[in-house]
mmCIF file with all atom_site columns, C-alpha atoms in Angstrom:
data_model
loop_
_atom_site.group_PDB
_atom_site.id
_atom_site.type_symbol
_atom_site.label_atom_id
_atom_site.label_alt_id
_atom_site.label_comp_id
_atom_site.label_asym_id
_atom_site.label_entity_id
_atom_site.label_seq_id
_atom_site.pdbx_PDB_ins_code
_atom_site.Cartn_x
_atom_site.Cartn_y
_atom_site.Cartn_z
_atom_site.occupancy
_atom_site.B_iso_or_equiv
_atom_site.pdbx_formal_charge
_atom_site.auth_seq_id
_atom_site.auth_comp_id
_atom_site.auth_asym_id
_atom_site.auth_atom_id
_atom_site.pdbx_PDB_model_num
ATOM 1  C CA . UNK A 1 1  ? 25.107 135.779 -69.947 1.00 43.00 ? 1  UNK A CA 1
ATOM 2  C CA . UNK A 1 2  ? 21.344 135.381 -70.328 1.00 50.00 ? 2  UNK A CA 1
ATOM 3  C CA . UNK A 1 3  ? 20.788 135.188 -66.576 1.00 54.00 ? 3  UNK A CA 1
ATOM 4  C CA . UNK A 1 4  ? 22.618 138.482 -66.069 1.00 45.00 ? 4  UNK A CA 1
ATOM 5  C CA . UNK A 1 5  ? 20.437 140.184 -68.661 1.00 47.00 ? 5  UNK A CA 1
ATOM 6  C CA . UNK A 1 6  ? 17.286 138.740 -67.105 1.00 53.00 ? 6  UNK A CA 1
ATOM 7  C CA . UNK A 1 7  ? 18.421 139.816 -63.647 1.00 51.00 ? 7  UNK A CA 1
ATOM 8  C CA . UNK A 1 8  ? 19.181 143.306 -64.952 1.00 49.00 ? 8  UNK A CA 1
ATOM 9  C CA . UNK A 1 9  ? 15.710 143.560 -66.448 1.00 57.00 ? 9  UNK A CA 1
ATOM 10 C CA . UNK A 1 10 ? 14.146 142.461 -63.174 1.00 66.00 ? 10 UNK A CA 1
ATOM 11 C CA . UNK A 1 11 ? 16.273 144.990 -61.302 1.00 65.00 ? 11 UNK A CA 1
ATOM 12 C CA . UNK A 1 12 ? 15.285 147.774 -63.673 1.00 70.00 ? 12 UNK A CA 1
ATOM 13 C CA . UNK A 1 13 ? 11.613 146.858 -63.315 1.00 76.00 ? 13 UNK A CA 1
ATOM 14 C CA . UNK A 1 14 ? 11.926 146.808 -59.507 1.00 78.00 ? 14 UNK A CA 1
ATOM 15 C CA . UNK A 1 15 ? 13.635 150.217 -59.524 1.00 77.00 ? 15 UNK A CA 1
ATOM 16 C CA . UNK A 1 16 ? 10.945 151.625 -61.831 1.00 77.00 ? 16 UNK A CA 1
ATOM 17 C CA . UNK A 1 17 ? 8.225  150.238 -59.548 1.00 81.00 ? 17 UNK A CA 1
ATOM 18 C CA . UNK A 1 18 ? 9.892  151.696 -56.438 1.00 81.00 ? 18 UNK A CA 1
ATOM 19 C CA . UNK A 1 19 ? 10.160 155.129 -58.041 1.00 78.00 ? 19 UNK A CA 1
ATOM 20 C CA . UNK A 1 20 ? 6.552  154.973 -59.237 1.00 82.00 ? 20 UNK A CA 1
ATOM 21 C CA . UNK A 1 21 ? 5.399  153.993 -55.742 1.00 82.00 ? 21 UNK A CA 1
ATOM 22 C CA . UNK A 1 22 ? 7.404  156.796 -54.093 1.00 80.00 ? 22 UNK A CA 1
ATOM 23 C CA . UNK A 1 23 ? 6.052  159.426 -56.478 1.00 78.00 ? 23 UNK A CA 1
ATOM 24 C CA . UNK A 1 24 ? 2.476  158.222 -55.957 1.00 81.00 ? 24 UNK A CA 1
ATOM 25 C CA . UNK A 1 25 ? 2.933  158.213 -52.175 1.00 76.00 ? 25 UNK A CA 1
ATOM 26 C CA . UNK A 1 26 ? 4.291  161.758 -52.241 1.00 75.00 ? 26 UNK A CA 1
ATOM 27 C CA . UNK A 1 27 ? 1.490  162.875 -54.566 1.00 73.00 ? 27 UNK A CA 1
ATOM 28 C CA . UNK A 1 28 ? -1.253 161.289 -52.428 1.00 72.00 ? 28 UNK A CA 1
ATOM 29 C CA . UNK A 1 29 ? 0.064  162.969 -49.309 1.00 65.00 ? 29 UNK A CA 1
ATOM 30 C CA . UNK A 1 30 ? 0.561  166.219 -51.144 1.00 62.00 ? 30 UNK A CA 1
ATOM 31 C CA . UNK A 1 31 ? 3.722  166.921 -49.209 1.00 51.00 ? 31 UNK A CA 1
ATOM 32 C CA . UNK A 1 32 ? 2.009  169.449 -46.934 1.00 46.00 ? 32 UNK A CA 1
ATOM 33 C CA . UNK A 1 33 ? -1.669 168.566 -46.640 1.00 46.00 ? 33 UNK A CA 1
ATOM 34 C CA . UNK A 1 34 ? -1.363 165.932 -43.924 1.00 46.00 ? 34 UNK A CA 1
ATOM 35 C CA . UNK A 1 35 ? -4.072 165.657 -41.285 1.00 49.00 ? 35 UNK A CA 1
ATOM 36 C CA . UNK A 1 36 ? -3.389 167.533 -38.052 1.00 49.00 ? 36 UNK A CA 1
ATOM 37 C CA . UNK A 1 37 ? -1.600 165.545 -35.357 1.00 49.00 ? 37 UNK A CA 1
ATOM 38 C CA . UNK A 1 38 ? -1.954 166.167 -31.633 1.00 57.00 ? 38 UNK A CA 1
ATOM 39 C CA . UNK A 1 39 ? 0.706  168.486 -30.312 1.00 60.00 ? 39 UNK A CA 1
ATOM 40 C CA . UNK A 1 40 ? 1.310  170.395 -33.547 1.00 61.00 ? 40 UNK A CA 1
ATOM 41 C CA . UNK A 1 41 ? 0.462  174.079 -33.685 1.00 68.00 ? 41 UNK A CA 1
ATOM 42 C CA . UNK A 1 42 ? -2.655 175.043 -35.641 1.00 70.00 ? 42 UNK A CA 1
ATOM 43 C CA . UNK A 1 43 ? -1.921 175.173 -39.357 1.00 69.00 ? 43 UNK A CA 1
ATOM 44 C CA . UNK A 1 44 ? 1.277  173.115 -39.057 1.00 67.00 ? 44 UNK A CA 1
ATOM 45 C CA . UNK A 1 45 ? 1.717  170.304 -41.539 1.00 66.00 ? 45 UNK A CA 1
ATOM 46 C CA . UNK A 1 46 ? 3.747  167.143 -41.788 1.00 66.00 ? 46 UNK A CA 1
ATOM 47 C CA . UNK A 1 47 ? 5.825  166.789 -44.923 1.00 76.00 ? 47 UNK A CA 1
ATOM 48 C CA . UNK A 1 48 ? 7.418  163.654 -46.312 1.00 78.00 ? 48 UNK A CA 1
ATOM 49 C CA . UNK A 1 49 ? 10.725 163.071 -48.024 1.00 86.00 ? 49 UNK A CA 1
ATOM 50 C CA . UNK A 1 50 ? 11.658 159.854 -49.804 1.00 87.00 ? 50 UNK A CA 1
ATOM 51 C CA . UNK A 1 51 ? 15.192 158.867 -50.804 1.00 91.00 ? 51 UNK A CA 1
ATOM 52 C CA . UNK A 1 52 ? 15.581 155.960 -53.232 1.00 89.00 ? 52 UNK A CA 1
ATOM 53 C CA . UNK A 1 53 ? 18.747 154.035 -54.042 1.00 91.00 ? 53 UNK A CA 1
ATOM 54 C CA . UNK A 1 54 ? 19.004 150.639 -55.706 1.00 86.00 ? 54 UNK A CA 1
ATOM 55 C CA . UNK A 1 55 ? 21.351 147.899 -54.550 1.00 89.00 ? 55 UNK A CA 1
ATOM 56 C CA . UNK A 1 56 ? 21.948 145.059 -52.127 1.00 90.00 ? 56 UNK A CA 1
ATOM 57 C CA . UNK A 1 57 ? 20.943 145.326 -48.474 1.00 91.00 ? 57 UNK A CA 1
ATOM 58 C CA . UNK A 1 58 ? 21.299 143.187 -45.390 1.00 93.00 ? 58 UNK A CA 1
ATOM 59 C CA . UNK A 1 59 ? 18.096 142.435 -43.498 1.00 92.00 ? 59 UNK A CA 1
ATOM 60 C CA . UNK A 1 60 ? 17.867 141.039 -39.996 1.00 91.00 ? 60 UNK A CA 1
ATOM 61 C CA . UNK A 1 61 ? 16.266 141.142 -36.594 1.00 90.00 ? 61 UNK A CA 1
ATOM 62 C CA . UNK A 1 62 ? 17.675 143.233 -33.785 1.00 88.00 ? 62 UNK A CA 1
ATOM 63 C CA . UNK A 1 63 ? 16.576 143.020 -30.180 1.00 88.00 ? 63 UNK A CA 1
ATOM 64 C CA . UNK A 1 64 ? 15.490 140.317 -27.803 1.00 87.00 ? 64 UNK A CA 1
ATOM 65 C CA . UNK A 1 65 ? 12.986 137.483 -28.063 1.00 83.00 ? 65 UNK A CA 1
ATOM 66 C CA . UNK A 1 66 ? 10.442 139.701 -26.302 1.00 88.00 ? 66 UNK A CA 1
ATOM 67 C CA . UNK A 1 67 ? 10.952 142.720 -28.550 1.00 89.00 ? 67 UNK A CA 1
ATOM 68 C CA . UNK A 1 68 ? 12.629 142.151 -31.887 1.00 87.00 ? 68 UNK A CA 1
ATOM 69 C CA . UNK A 1 69 ? 12.620 144.622 -34.765 1.00 91.00 ? 69 UNK A CA 1
ATOM 70 C CA . UNK A 1 70 ? 13.442 144.015 -38.409 1.00 91.00 ? 70 UNK A CA 1
ATOM 71 C CA . UNK A 1 71 ? 16.058 146.381 -39.830 1.00 91.00 ? 71 UNK A CA 1
ATOM 72 C CA . UNK A 1 72 ? 17.981 146.991 -43.040 1.00 91.00 ? 72 UNK A CA 1
ATOM 73 C CA . UNK A 1 73 ? 21.682 147.849 -43.269 1.00 93.00 ? 73 UNK A CA 1
ATOM 74 C CA . UNK A 1 74 ? 24.308 148.479 -45.907 1.00 95.00 ? 74 UNK A CA 1
ATOM 75 C CA . UNK A 1 75 ? 25.612 151.117 -48.293 1.00 96.00 ? 75 UNK A CA 1
ATOM 76 C CA . UNK A 1 76 ? 22.327 151.205 -50.228 1.00 94.00 ? 76 UNK A CA 1
ATOM 77 C CA . UNK A 1 77 ? 20.402 152.049 -47.055 1.00 94.00 ? 77 UNK A CA 1
ATOM 78 C CA . UNK A 1 78 ? 22.924 154.752 -46.107 1.00 96.00 ? 78 UNK A CA 1
ATOM 79 C CA . UNK A 1 79 ? 22.743 156.389 -49.548 1.00 95.00 ? 79 UNK A CA 1
ATOM 80 C CA . UNK A 1 80 ? 18.917 156.325 -49.464 1.00 93.00 ? 80 UNK A CA 1
ATOM 81 C CA . UNK A 1 81 ? 19.004 157.972 -46.036 1.00 95.00 ? 81 UNK A CA 1
ATOM 82 C CA . UNK A 1 82 ? 21.284 160.734 -47.311 1.00 95.00 ? 82 UNK A CA 1
ATOM 83 C CA . UNK A 1 83 ? 19.047 161.264 -50.336 1.00 94.00 ? 83 UNK A CA 1
ATOM 84 C CA . UNK A 1 84 ? 16.026 161.539 -48.039 1.00 92.00 ? 84 UNK A CA 1
ATOM 85 C CA . UNK A 1 85 ? 17.825 164.251 -46.069 1.00 94.00 ? 85 UNK A CA 1
ATOM 86 C CA . UNK A 1 86 ? 18.474 166.135 -49.312 1.00 94.00 ? 86 UNK A CA 1
ATOM 87 C CA . UNK A 1 87 ? 14.728 166.321 -50.024 1.00 91.00 ? 87 UNK A CA 1
ATOM 88 C CA . UNK A 1 88 ? 14.433 168.949 -47.288 1.00 89.00 ? 88 UNK A CA 1
ATOM 89 C CA . UNK A 1 89 ? 17.357 170.962 -48.618 1.00 92.00 ? 89 UNK A CA 1
ATOM 90 C CA . UNK A 1 90 ? 15.953 170.990 -52.155 1.00 92.00 ? 90 UNK A CA 1
ATOM 91 C CA . UNK A 1 91 ? 12.273 171.270 -51.185 1.00 88.00 ? 91 UNK A CA 1
ATOM 92 C CA . UNK A 1 92 ? 11.162 168.139 -53.054 1.00 87.00 ? 92 UNK A CA 1
ATOM 93 C CA . UNK A 1 93 ? 9.323  165.003 -51.975 1.00 86.00 ? 93 UNK A CA 1
ATOM 94 C CA . UNK A 1 94 ? 11.437 162.373 -53.805 1.00 88.00 ? 94 UNK A CA 1
ATOM 95 C CA . UNK A 1 95 ? 15.114 162.085 -54.776 1.00 88.00 ? 95 UNK A CA 1
ATOM 96 C CA . UNK A 1 96 ? 16.370 158.917 -56.484 1.00 88.00 ? 96 UNK A CA 1
ATOM 97 C CA . UNK A 1 97 ? 19.821 157.873 -57.593 1.00 86.00 ? 97 UNK A CA 1
#
């Protein structure tokens, strides 16, 4: 039973750290005060949205030996993606579950 409690504490600390990091990232970028990027109309801004969910993920490489990319998959990743999409609907920078 002790190992489960210890693991839960580690998980809670990791979730707290992830949320803290996301909030700081959103705050530093101010949501709308990004530097201009080529091709954007004058006065246009880039906004960020961060969706956070906590749980297991699968990590692996996809591609060939010449061009491999690391990717994440699983329900946790899908929920985080849906939460990120909700940031636009609700006009916020971070949504966590």
